[in-house]
Amino acid sequence: METLQGAVMKRKGPCRDRMKRLFGFEREDLSSWHRLVCLLNRPADPASLGIFRFLFGMVMAIDITQERGLSHLDYKYLDGAPVCRFPLLNFLQPLPLDYMYLVYVVMFFGAIGIMLGCFYRLACLMFISTYWYVFFLDKTTWNNHSYLYGLIGFQLTIMDANRYWSIDGLRSPKKRNAQVPLWNYTLLRSQVCIFIVYFIAGIKKLDADWVEGYSMSYLAHHWLFDPFRMILPNEMVSLLVVHGGGLCLDLSAGYLLFFDATRPYGIFFVSYFHCMNSQLFNIGMFSYTMLATSPLFCYPDWPRRFFAHFPCFLRPVLPLTTPPPQPSTSCVYPEIRNTCTGAQENISACKTSKTRFKHKLATLFSILYLTEQFFLPYSHFITQGYNNWTNGLYGYSWDMMVHSRSHQHVKITYRDGKTGVVGYLNPGVFTQSRRWKDHGDMLKQYATCLSHHLPHYNISDPEIYFDIWVSINERFQQRIFDPRVDIVKADWSPFRPNPWLMPLLVDLSPWRTKFQEIEGSLDNQTEIVFIADFPGLHLENYVSEDLGNTSVQVLQGQLNVEIVDEKKNYTLQPGEKKQLPAGAYHKVYTVSEGPSCYMYIYVNTTEAALQRNFTKLFELQERVRNGTETEPLPPELQPLITGENDEGSEVSVTDPIVRLFLKRQQRMKEVKKRREANVFERLNRFAVKKYYMYRRTFLMTAIAMRNLAVGLPPLDQLTREVAFANMKDPEANQDLKDEVGHDEL
């Protein structure tokens, strides 16, 4: 019997060892609730978690000044300014400006506390409470990585990340270098890479637009892809490198980082990917935050082995390399059976082999949290009111860079409810954001806000109508909202479909291949815009006098073109074209049963003439330089010689074409100088820029804290202080209310 049992154990042994070697646990660890609790509370070295805590806190402290907006807080939250805001819940409103500075100060010291591991729980609460308040206060700044920062901050709050390289560890010997339960690493690894950030982002990129190369095709023109363009045409760089490479990396990154054999390759490709992203996009500290998460997938004791190679005189300020971590009551330790007596003995008095309530609670929380995070990206069937042409609330969807948009036409029409007077508003009036144009919930908030402000301009009971044209992923420009609906009175609910949202004309997507053929057949001076519209609607447009030879041509459906000044109508069938007069309005009606498709073809004659003049001036300048120009230059062209190296000489230039030419040359020189700058010059420019940003941040924050402590100073003194923070003369500094950032009616 013993021989048979031994043979069975030998057969099972290699399989069990292989699974433990690959995944770090055995199949039996998942066989029961008790075994799962023991697994997730298994002791782990706190070193890697402590290093990540330090890096995350440091990156967040930098991020608060930059992407969170502390450096320009006074421009965003001016007291008393008529600004429309877009909070998650309408009752959320910003505090007075000085108190908003206090909120950011609390957030900043919370991030510093996380970094240093000082009063760790309090620091985490300070950070996440203020962070989520600021996050929910403005939906226009939402993105996936801002959402991720808040999630990581929440996770760190309930973790024991202050047990390595922390001030709390110096203050409390029980916490210093104490082991942490495995679920601390499990949550972070799952959140950051496997199935949540990387993998779900990859699944979202299986969308046809991404696979076919339409989502981010403009990225292929960036200088980072120059090496690929040496061997591939631009179209293939976009399809294979940008879209294909991004898809493969997102789908595989988590797995590459998880397994020992592939981890070095995973870290290399992920690091290269995020370094590229830091140059491609304006995404703040996200790339550096993700770089800081990669070492979490290494063995938890990697910092001890890494810092052990440093010189001995640096050891006092470096993380601990010895002694090994001490036991902790947060973990569950395996029992050791004495084979001689059969008695069970604990390894140490402070170790526990029994699962306590807190261990079971931690396991239950881990399961529920990960389940919720897997569910949220696909929960848009619940929040249907947010679903426009993207997957609802963009922040938690992980559909990063899946959609690119371009806006061709935005018109806001108001109607006085009492007098019936109709007028138009500048797009973006009373707001500092542009994202309201793409989201039904924000459009509803914006219309409601406008209805509150317009009565101050003698417009009673205003009705607000929006006509917004958007192209998503290089499709036709089409309406996103019904222009016939008064958005002020329109119904909107987060749990019902948006009734005034126009559907995306996906049936017309195959036309995108035809777009490339049409654009390729045009010369460099001719521009084109592709339009699709719904039956029963019309587009009212104005052809600028700068645009000559403008025509509209039907691709599909039937149009009725009305020339307003001429009071004439023209019916156009597919393939037919109508010339449009410059400096006049016209209306394009869709009279077919289905959607119509047409295109505007035009030439900017003013720009073309300007370019021809620039070419002539450049050729003349070159002839003067090389001595082949024998005719004397007229007085209005003398600045071409005297002003080419003198930045101030263009002030006396009388000819407007010459003035524009010299300005363009000066800009080109500055761009060339920047591109050809050496590493020292680039670092110096970067340092100077950051110096002025942090200088202003510190001074404006100090002013706000002073105001809260002792009250507002006289207005003249406050003006001088703000001017000093802005590095401007007091005379040049306008009243603060002039810097709201919106246009007048």
XYZ file of C-alpha atoms in Angstrom:
745
model
C 0.000 0.000 0.000
C 2.814 2.387 0.876
C 4.555 1.530 -2.396
C 1.406 2.256 -4.421
C 0.826 5.529 -2.569
C 4.451 6.502 -3.095
C 4.153 5.805 -6.813
C 1.056 7.983 -7.035
C 2.820 10.796 -5.198
C 5.772 10.558 -7.548
C 3.487 10.847 -10.554
C 1.700 13.889 -9.077
C 4.837 15.514 -7.758
C 6.310 16.906 -11.010
C 2.928 18.322 -12.084
C 2.459 19.991 -8.704
C 6.001 21.364 -8.740
C 5.542 22.705 -12.267
C 2.342 24.561 -11.332
C 3.948 26.004 -8.218
C 6.971 27.055 -10.234
C 4.823 28.762 -12.875
C 2.097 30.349 -10.762
C 3.521 30.409 -7.246
C 0.751 28.247 -5.785
C -0.678 24.740 -6.125
C -4.060 23.617 -7.365
C -4.986 22.460 -3.867
C -4.653 26.076 -2.667
C -7.852 26.838 -4.599
C -9.724 23.703 -3.540
C -11.483 25.195 -0.505
C -12.294 28.502 1.147
C -9.844 27.821 3.962
C -7.002 27.048 1.582
C -7.790 30.199 -0.434
C -7.715 32.328 2.719
C -4.361 30.810 3.644
C -3.035 31.453 0.143
C -4.023 35.124 -0.065
C -2.726 35.766 3.461
C 0.520 33.902 2.907
C 3.525 35.944 4.138
C 5.445 37.954 1.548
C 8.464 40.209 1.710
C 7.383 43.876 2.130
C 10.374 45.254 0.166
C 8.860 45.532 -3.321
C 5.604 46.928 -1.956
C 7.496 49.531 0.064
C 9.486 50.683 -2.956
C 6.307 50.988 -5.011
C 4.663 52.975 -2.206
C 7.574 55.406 -2.218
C 7.561 55.811 -6.004
C 3.789 56.174 -6.233
C 3.707 58.839 -3.523
C 6.537 60.744 -5.211
C 4.877 60.612 -8.634
C 1.543 61.738 -7.173
C 3.197 64.683 -5.421
C 4.552 65.782 -8.809
C 1.256 65.045 -10.539
C -0.736 67.255 -8.144
C 1.155 70.297 -9.342
C 0.915 69.360 -12.998
C -2.034 67.317 -14.258
C -4.204 67.836 -11.135
C -3.762 71.563 -11.778
C -2.316 73.126 -8.623
C -0.034 75.323 -10.731
C -3.022 77.044 -12.406
C -5.720 76.554 -9.801
C -6.629 80.243 -9.711
C -7.519 80.165 -13.410
C -9.821 77.192 -12.949
C -11.670 78.077 -9.743
C -12.085 81.836 -9.790
C -14.606 82.993 -7.225
C -17.794 84.464 -8.634
C -16.926 83.812 -12.277
C -19.871 82.779 -14.502
C -18.356 79.404 -15.403
C -20.311 76.266 -16.291
C -18.902 73.194 -14.563
C -19.439 69.485 -15.094
C -19.369 67.516 -11.827
C -20.449 63.875 -11.605
C -23.318 64.906 -9.333
C -24.805 68.346 -9.789
C -24.690 69.215 -6.093
C -20.884 68.925 -6.115
C -19.450 72.415 -6.401
C -15.949 73.797 -5.878
C -15.146 75.498 -2.605
C -14.002 79.139 -2.565
C -10.623 79.528 -4.209
C -8.527 79.732 -1.041
C -10.213 76.606 0.327
C -9.561 74.800 -2.961
C -5.895 75.549 -2.406
C -6.277 74.033 1.051
C -7.803 70.900 -0.510
C -4.792 70.565 -2.788
C -2.381 71.176 0.093
C -4.027 68.322 2.026
C -3.761 66.129 -1.079
C -0.098 67.065 -1.528
C 0.874 66.307 2.066
C -1.073 63.071 1.800
C 1.054 62.084 -1.212
C 4.233 63.052 0.663
C 3.068 60.999 3.645
C 2.506 57.999 1.380
C 5.937 58.426 -0.150
C 7.698 58.600 3.236
C 5.424 56.113 4.958
C 4.760 58.693 7.664
C 1.438 58.417 9.524
C 0.613 56.155 6.648
C -3.119 55.489 7.111
C -3.833 59.143 7.785
C -1.758 60.167 4.774
C -3.656 57.741 2.526
C -6.994 59.057 3.764
C -5.837 62.634 3.223
C -4.825 61.794 -0.334
C -7.783 59.712 -1.530
C -10.504 61.860 0.089
C -9.282 65.044 -1.590
C -8.265 63.255 -4.783
C -11.692 61.697 -5.367
C -13.389 65.001 -4.493
C -11.372 66.808 -7.177
C -11.891 63.891 -9.564
C -15.689 63.897 -9.230
C -15.763 67.694 -9.384
C -14.917 67.865 -13.085
C -15.830 65.155 -15.593
C -14.079 67.049 -18.383
C -10.699 65.991 -16.979
C -11.586 62.324 -16.576
C -9.378 59.725 -18.182
C -8.340 56.178 -17.486
C -5.092 56.940 -15.718
C -6.626 59.544 -13.396
C -9.150 56.889 -12.395
C -6.296 54.410 -11.924
C -4.447 56.752 -9.547
C -7.501 56.932 -7.309
C -7.871 53.148 -7.320
C -4.230 52.584 -6.414
C -4.491 55.170 -3.644
C -7.549 53.337 -2.283
C -5.746 49.996 -2.419
C -2.695 51.361 -0.615
C -4.965 52.675 2.148
C -5.958 49.153 3.174
C -2.524 47.608 2.584
C 0.527 47.348 4.822
C 2.830 49.227 2.469
C 4.507 51.153 5.324
C 6.489 48.194 6.629
C 9.581 48.754 4.541
C 11.645 51.923 4.086
C 9.179 54.074 5.992
C 9.180 56.550 8.859
C 6.424 54.519 10.521
C 8.826 51.585 10.549
C 11.407 53.667 12.386
C 8.791 54.746 14.919
C 7.340 51.268 15.497
C 9.636 48.214 15.701
C 6.630 45.911 15.157
C 5.992 47.446 11.750
C 9.581 47.760 10.652
C 10.490 45.164 8.053
C 7.403 43.086 8.869
C 5.967 40.692 6.324
C 2.788 41.542 4.409
C 0.009 39.205 3.222
C 0.144 38.065 -0.371
C -3.178 39.724 -1.270
C -1.385 43.096 -1.103
C 0.605 42.106 -4.172
C -2.294 40.227 -5.784
C -4.533 43.297 -5.896
C -1.884 45.593 -7.339
C -0.678 43.085 -9.906
C -4.214 42.313 -11.034
C -5.234 45.983 -11.135
C -2.190 47.243 -12.960
C -1.647 44.575 -15.548
C -3.386 41.261 -15.765
C -6.926 41.540 -17.162
C -7.656 45.058 -15.942
C -5.444 47.837 -17.287
C -3.427 46.142 -19.999
C -5.547 43.133 -20.930
C -8.969 44.814 -20.951
C -7.418 47.717 -22.861
C -6.256 45.118 -25.376
C -9.713 43.553 -25.574
C -11.204 46.991 -26.260
C -8.672 47.372 -29.094
C -10.135 44.315 -30.838
C -12.670 46.815 -32.169
C -12.731 46.865 -35.981
C -11.636 50.509 -36.146
C -8.447 49.746 -34.229
C -7.661 46.501 -36.051
C -8.123 48.211 -39.428
C -5.884 51.110 -38.405
C -8.341 54.022 -38.188
C -8.236 54.907 -34.483
C -4.787 56.474 -34.170
C -3.510 56.743 -37.736
C -2.140 60.255 -37.161
C 0.445 58.891 -34.713
C 2.437 57.314 -37.550
C 3.628 60.792 -38.563
C 5.392 61.344 -35.225
C 9.187 61.464 -35.243
C 9.337 58.477 -32.875
C 8.314 56.252 -35.775
C 10.968 57.571 -38.164
C 13.072 54.373 -37.839
C 10.077 52.280 -38.911
C 9.375 54.571 -41.866
C 12.846 53.791 -43.195
C 11.668 50.273 -44.076
C 7.860 50.603 -44.197
C 5.474 53.054 -45.875
C 3.534 55.343 -43.585
C 0.297 53.369 -43.999
C 1.979 50.148 -42.884
C 3.638 51.879 -39.942
C 0.185 52.965 -38.804
C -1.389 49.544 -39.321
C 1.399 47.236 -38.133
C 3.405 49.267 -35.632
C 0.931 51.707 -34.076
C -2.219 49.610 -34.103
C -0.884 46.076 -34.379
C 1.946 46.662 -31.925
C -0.315 48.417 -29.422
C -2.856 45.600 -29.576
C -0.271 42.841 -29.116
C 1.428 44.630 -26.249
C -1.789 45.244 -24.320
C -2.941 41.653 -24.721
C 0.395 40.111 -23.758
C 1.979 42.557 -21.285
C 0.352 41.125 -18.173
C 1.339 37.558 -19.059
C 4.875 38.523 -20.012
C 5.323 40.235 -16.651
C 3.726 37.416 -14.682
C 5.951 34.481 -15.641
C 9.608 34.288 -14.613
C 10.882 33.204 -18.032
C 9.226 36.061 -19.928
C 9.455 38.818 -17.305
C 12.691 40.411 -18.625
C 11.131 40.711 -22.090
C 7.914 42.048 -20.582
C 9.721 44.725 -18.597
C 11.714 45.752 -21.673
C 8.713 46.080 -24.006
C 6.493 47.711 -21.385
C 9.215 50.210 -20.489
C 9.832 51.021 -24.161
C 6.090 51.409 -24.705
C 5.627 53.843 -21.821
C 8.711 55.852 -22.722
C 7.220 56.318 -26.184
C 3.850 57.284 -24.697
C 5.504 59.967 -22.590
C 6.590 61.626 -25.840
C 3.495 60.885 -27.920
C 0.802 62.104 -25.535
C 0.314 64.797 -22.955
C -0.582 62.356 -20.161
C 1.335 63.763 -17.228
C 2.935 61.199 -14.931
C 1.027 58.159 -16.192
C 3.953 56.677 -18.093
C 6.217 57.019 -15.065
C 3.578 55.558 -12.752
C 3.284 52.502 -14.977
C 7.059 52.175 -15.092
C 7.007 52.136 -11.291
C 4.503 49.251 -11.283
C 6.573 46.885 -13.421
C 8.925 45.790 -10.597
C 5.880 44.623 -8.607
C 5.954 41.505 -10.777
C 9.478 40.617 -9.727
C 10.138 38.591 -6.597
C 9.135 40.667 -3.560
C 12.665 40.678 -2.161
C 14.273 42.195 -5.287
C 15.109 45.525 -3.526
C 17.214 43.693 -0.937
C 19.270 42.011 -3.620
C 19.461 45.190 -5.705
C 20.544 47.591 -2.956
C 22.996 45.053 -1.532
C 25.325 45.940 -4.417
C 25.591 49.597 -3.345
C 28.584 50.866 -1.315
C 28.406 50.461 2.456
C 28.518 54.202 3.192
C 25.156 54.620 1.420
C 23.401 51.923 3.452
C 21.975 54.316 6.113
C 19.846 56.154 3.522
C 19.023 53.153 1.328
C 16.315 50.554 1.920
C 17.157 47.647 4.194
C 18.989 44.660 2.800
C 19.310 42.821 6.126
C 17.918 41.314 8.335
C 15.221 39.188 6.698
C 11.629 40.319 7.257
C 10.058 39.635 10.621
C 6.736 37.795 11.080
C 3.461 39.697 11.223
C 0.004 39.003 12.608
C -1.429 40.126 9.254
C -0.244 36.876 7.676
C -1.191 33.219 8.045
C 1.789 30.901 8.500
C 1.917 27.158 7.812
C 1.922 24.824 10.788
C 4.977 22.672 11.534
C 4.246 19.196 12.805
C 6.749 17.582 15.157
C 7.200 14.119 13.614
C 8.429 12.643 16.895
C 5.581 13.650 19.204
C 2.875 14.514 16.693
C 2.397 17.854 18.431
C 1.770 21.027 16.448
C 4.074 23.936 17.146
C 4.033 27.442 15.766
C 7.196 28.760 14.183
C 7.158 31.738 16.463
C 4.907 33.178 19.119
C 3.978 36.106 16.868
C 3.083 33.857 13.942
C -0.407 32.477 13.536
C -1.442 29.334 11.729
C -5.124 29.977 12.292
C -7.229 32.082 9.984
C -8.813 34.960 11.824
C -11.751 37.139 10.875
C -9.507 39.830 9.405
C -7.860 37.257 7.125
C -11.232 36.057 5.853
C -12.408 39.645 5.437
C -9.289 40.526 3.424
C -9.844 37.515 1.173
C -13.514 38.347 0.655
C -12.672 41.966 -0.111
C -10.014 40.938 -2.648
C -12.464 38.694 -4.500
C -15.268 41.275 -4.494
C -12.951 44.100 -5.517
C -11.453 42.232 -8.467
C -14.897 41.032 -9.543
C -16.154 44.606 -9.485
C -13.162 45.801 -11.516
C -13.725 43.074 -14.103
C -17.405 43.995 -14.297
C -17.220 47.796 -14.505
C -15.685 48.081 -18.012
C -18.671 46.111 -19.346
C -21.386 47.657 -17.167
C -22.551 50.249 -19.677
C -25.866 48.461 -20.078
C -26.627 49.967 -16.657
C -25.419 53.538 -17.204
C -27.087 53.888 -20.589
C -27.501 57.645 -20.346
C -23.737 58.081 -20.597
C -23.315 55.924 -23.695
C -22.636 58.107 -26.703
C -20.268 56.950 -29.415
C -17.893 55.561 -26.804
C -18.442 53.059 -24.057
C -20.138 55.325 -21.588
C -18.194 56.832 -18.705
C -14.789 56.813 -20.340
C -12.838 56.886 -17.078
C -13.364 53.278 -16.007
C -13.663 51.679 -19.450
C -9.934 51.175 -20.172
C -10.694 51.910 -23.849
C -7.533 53.956 -24.071
C -6.967 55.738 -27.400
C -9.586 53.582 -29.131
C -11.415 56.641 -30.490
C -10.124 59.739 -32.233
C -12.484 62.612 -32.984
C -12.499 65.728 -35.106
C -15.123 68.484 -34.975
C -16.003 70.343 -38.135
C -19.013 72.404 -37.156
C -20.456 73.484 -33.779
C -23.447 75.807 -33.560
C -25.360 76.848 -30.438
C -28.731 78.460 -31.049
C -30.863 80.086 -28.368
C -34.484 81.175 -28.587
C -36.150 83.575 -26.195
C -39.129 81.724 -24.751
C -41.208 84.903 -24.451
C -40.292 87.036 -27.443
C -39.253 84.260 -29.834
C -36.028 86.070 -30.717
C -33.393 83.679 -32.087
C -29.661 84.191 -31.653
C -26.376 82.341 -31.568
C -23.722 81.774 -28.888
C -20.016 81.337 -29.294
C -19.226 77.633 -28.752
C -17.612 77.299 -25.357
C -19.085 80.463 -23.835
C -19.087 80.327 -20.008
C -16.932 77.209 -19.916
C -13.250 76.285 -19.919
C -13.628 72.842 -21.478
C -14.358 71.387 -24.904
C -15.382 67.880 -23.904
C -19.055 68.807 -23.490
C -19.338 68.526 -27.274
C -19.026 64.725 -27.161
C -21.056 63.663 -24.126
C -24.804 63.861 -23.680
C -24.660 64.209 -19.890
C -22.274 67.169 -20.132
C -24.358 68.735 -22.910
C -27.399 68.578 -20.622
C -25.412 70.200 -17.802
C -24.097 72.867 -20.162
C -27.547 73.701 -21.532
C -28.947 73.952 -17.996
C -26.094 76.248 -16.989
C -26.629 78.462 -20.056
C -30.325 78.729 -19.240
C -29.336 80.155 -15.840
C -26.873 82.704 -17.254
C -28.756 83.979 -20.308
C -31.536 85.738 -18.323
C -28.829 88.150 -17.127
C -28.542 89.189 -20.794
C -32.295 89.857 -21.191
C -33.046 86.443 -22.679
C -36.088 85.017 -20.894
C -36.894 81.296 -20.594
C -34.178 80.406 -23.111
C -34.354 77.347 -25.302
C -30.952 75.935 -26.269
C -30.276 73.906 -29.427
C -26.957 72.307 -30.380
C -25.820 71.373 -33.868
C -22.534 69.502 -33.433
C -20.764 67.621 -36.225
C -18.184 65.003 -35.318
C -16.067 62.497 -37.196
C -14.999 59.474 -35.175
C -12.103 57.352 -36.400
C -11.958 59.043 -39.829
C -15.623 58.471 -40.731
C -17.989 61.024 -42.237
C -18.648 64.188 -40.305
C -22.135 63.663 -38.864
C -24.394 65.064 -36.179
C -24.039 63.608 -32.730
C -27.137 65.281 -31.208
C -30.541 66.099 -32.627
C -30.492 69.844 -33.469
C -34.304 70.046 -33.207
C -34.415 69.223 -29.490
C -34.344 71.892 -26.792
C -31.705 70.389 -24.503
C -32.824 72.517 -21.544
C -36.168 70.712 -21.437
C -34.886 67.380 -22.799
C -35.061 64.330 -20.581
C -31.841 62.701 -19.473
C -31.218 59.850 -17.042
C -28.054 57.841 -16.397
C -30.129 54.651 -16.548
C -32.014 55.201 -19.814
C -30.807 55.585 -23.424
C -30.276 59.142 -24.604
C -33.287 59.833 -26.870
C -31.757 62.885 -28.595
C -28.468 61.171 -29.436
C -28.134 60.539 -33.161
C -26.884 57.034 -34.047
C -23.425 56.518 -35.457
C -23.734 55.742 -39.172
C -21.626 52.595 -39.040
C -23.110 51.360 -42.329
C -21.146 54.114 -44.050
C -17.801 53.024 -42.550
C -16.632 51.272 -45.769
C -16.513 54.701 -47.421
C -13.265 55.390 -45.525
C -11.243 53.486 -48.092
C -12.829 55.635 -50.806
C -11.858 58.774 -48.870
C -8.185 57.928 -49.286
C -8.580 57.513 -53.051
C -10.401 60.841 -53.397
C -7.882 62.720 -51.241
C -5.012 61.184 -53.179
C -6.411 62.527 -56.447
C -6.416 66.172 -55.236
C -3.576 68.658 -55.374
C -1.947 70.083 -52.249
C -3.997 73.288 -52.276
C -7.407 71.611 -52.497
C -9.101 70.540 -49.275
C -12.071 68.299 -48.743
C -14.629 67.553 -46.000
C -16.864 64.462 -46.060
C -20.395 64.917 -44.667
C -23.226 62.489 -43.860
C -26.673 63.612 -42.742
C -30.023 62.136 -41.767
C -33.288 62.369 -43.753
C -35.397 65.414 -42.942
C -32.464 67.464 -41.618
C -30.406 70.166 -43.245
C -27.013 71.809 -42.802
C -26.807 75.594 -42.828
C -23.327 76.702 -43.778
C -21.433 79.834 -44.718
C -18.674 79.905 -47.327
C -15.968 82.339 -46.315
C -14.726 84.837 -48.869
C -11.284 83.269 -48.439
C -12.576 80.017 -49.894
C -12.741 80.099 -53.657
C -13.953 77.384 -56.000
C -16.108 75.783 -53.296
C -18.505 73.083 -54.419
C -20.665 70.363 -52.913
C -20.798 66.945 -54.575
C -23.188 64.096 -53.773
C -21.739 60.665 -53.008
C -24.918 58.883 -51.925
C -28.580 59.842 -51.484
C -30.290 62.955 -52.766
C -29.723 66.611 -51.809
C -31.561 69.865 -52.184
C -29.140 72.814 -52.097
C -30.634 76.220 -51.338
C -28.625 79.373 -52.074
C -30.101 81.757 -49.501
C -29.275 85.075 -51.207
C -30.404 83.853 -54.612
C -33.529 82.162 -53.174
C -32.967 79.237 -55.514
C -33.029 75.483 -54.922
C -31.022 72.850 -56.773
C -31.657 69.114 -56.562
C -28.540 66.941 -56.799
C -28.260 63.221 -57.474
C -25.231 60.987 -56.729
C -22.210 62.176 -58.702
C -23.621 65.649 -59.359
C -21.857 68.803 -58.162
C -22.967 72.354 -57.375
C -20.717 75.407 -57.202
C -21.327 77.527 -54.085
C -20.897 81.310 -53.969
C -18.283 82.691 -51.570
C -19.335 85.120 -48.846
C -22.887 83.759 -48.686
C -25.046 81.271 -46.763
C -26.478 78.103 -48.204
C -28.509 75.175 -46.891
C -28.078 71.509 -47.786
C -31.251 69.405 -47.279
C -31.260 65.616 -47.227
C -34.358 64.668 -49.192
C -33.642 60.971 -49.783
C -35.243 58.223 -47.704
C -31.911 57.186 -46.226
C -28.873 59.129 -45.027
C -27.086 61.270 -47.575
C -23.346 61.456 -48.134
C -21.627 64.375 -49.791
C -18.376 66.274 -49.768
C -17.260 69.874 -49.785
C -14.326 70.602 -52.095
C -12.660 73.983 -51.724
C -9.446 75.936 -52.103
C -8.342 78.551 -49.587
C -7.485 81.150 -52.195
C -6.187 83.639 -49.642
C -3.830 81.074 -48.147
C -2.739 79.891 -51.582
C -1.970 83.457 -52.692
C -0.082 84.041 -49.453
C 2.019 80.929 -50.011
C 2.844 82.059 -53.559
C 3.953 85.436 -52.222
C 6.050 83.731 -49.559
C 7.731 81.611 -52.215
C 8.578 84.695 -54.263
C 9.937 86.530 -51.207
C 12.064 83.541 -50.239
C 13.504 83.248 -53.752
C 14.241 86.982 -53.755
C 15.930 86.734 -50.384
C 18.082 83.856 -51.596
C 19.139 85.790 -54.703
C 20.147 88.777 -52.564
C 22.166 86.514 -50.283
C 24.131 84.853 -53.070
C 24.566 88.120 -55.011
C 22.612 87.164 -58.127
C 19.996 89.877 -57.608
C 21.225 92.973 -59.465
C 18.143 95.175 -59.180
C 17.906 97.408 -56.084
C 15.159 96.416 -53.663
C 12.221 98.797 -53.146
C 11.884 100.283 -49.629
C 9.075 97.925 -48.587
C 11.334 94.903 -49.305
C 14.458 96.232 -47.563
C 13.553 94.403 -44.286
C 14.191 91.137 -46.116
C 17.882 91.966 -45.724
C 18.046 94.213 -42.687
C 15.474 92.362 -40.616
C 16.365 88.731 -41.169
C 18.553 88.569 -38.066
C 17.009 91.389 -36.084
C 13.909 90.341 -34.126
C 12.837 93.896 -33.409
C 13.220 95.306 -36.910
C 9.940 93.872 -38.148
C 8.083 96.509 -36.137
C 8.906 99.094 -38.806
C 7.848 96.869 -41.699
C 5.001 98.508 -43.602
C 4.121 95.763 -46.069
C 1.826 93.200 -44.310
C 2.998 90.320 -46.523
C 6.645 91.015 -45.695
C 5.752 91.296 -41.995
C 4.057 87.885 -42.024
C 6.954 86.407 -43.989
C 9.512 87.646 -41.451
C 7.419 86.428 -38.541
C 7.146 83.000 -40.103
C 10.883 82.885 -40.695
C 11.503 83.818 -37.081
C 9.186 81.058 -35.878
C 10.879 78.550 -38.156
C 14.262 79.543 -36.731
C 12.986 79.050 -33.201
C 11.550 75.635 -34.064
C 14.799 74.625 -35.765
C 16.789 75.853 -32.792
C 14.670 73.770 -30.451
C 14.966 70.653 -32.570
C 18.723 70.997 -32.962
C 19.341 71.845 -29.307
C 21.821 69.629 -27.510
C 21.019 67.674 -24.354
C 22.256 70.428 -22.039
C 20.092 73.068 -23.734
C 17.040 70.825 -23.595
C 17.594 70.083 -19.918
C 18.107 73.759 -19.207
C 14.880 74.687 -21.001
C 13.031 71.935 -19.139
C 14.456 73.040 -15.781
C 13.577 76.694 -16.357
C 10.027 75.786 -17.329
C 9.569 73.623 -14.238
C 11.163 76.267 -12.021
C 8.637 78.912 -13.015
C 5.774 76.438 -12.679
C 6.764 75.312 -9.177
C 7.642 78.862 -8.183
C 4.175 80.049 -9.119
C 2.605 77.043 -7.403
C 4.407 77.735 -4.134
C 3.726 81.470 -4.125
C 0.040 81.203 -5.028
C -0.458 78.469 -2.433
C 1.313 80.576 0.196
C -0.944 83.530 -0.655
C -4.060 81.384 -0.265
C -2.907 79.918 3.063
C -2.117 83.417 4.308
C -5.584 84.576 3.277
C -7.198 81.737 5.219
C -5.070 82.397 8.275
C -5.247 86.198 8.597
C -7.773 87.305 5.970
C -7.549 89.066 2.625
C -5.052 91.919 2.281
C -5.850 95.169 0.432
C -6.574 94.669 -3.255
C -3.432 96.557 -4.345
C -1.234 94.306 -2.231
C -2.962 91.170 -3.531
C -2.505 92.402 -7.106
C 1.218 92.940 -6.554
C 1.602 89.506 -4.967
C -0.151 87.742 -7.834
C 1.878 89.744 -10.358
C 5.074 88.680 -8.595
C 3.949 85.053 -8.687
C 3.241 85.431 -12.405
C 6.573 87.180 -13.019
C 4.668 90.144 -14.509
C 4.573 93.858 -13.772
C 1.546 94.911 -11.728
C 0.438 97.175 -14.587
C 0.435 94.253 -17.010
C -1.573 92.016 -14.713
C -5.255 92.284 -15.502
C -8.032 91.844 -13.025
C -8.416 88.206 -12.043
C -11.945 88.035 -13.344
C -10.704 88.813 -16.841
C -8.865 85.467 -16.901
C -11.904 83.236 -16.708
C -11.216 81.754 -20.124
C -14.621 82.177 -21.793
C -15.800 84.413 -24.576
C -18.344 87.181 -24.300
C -21.819 86.832 -25.785
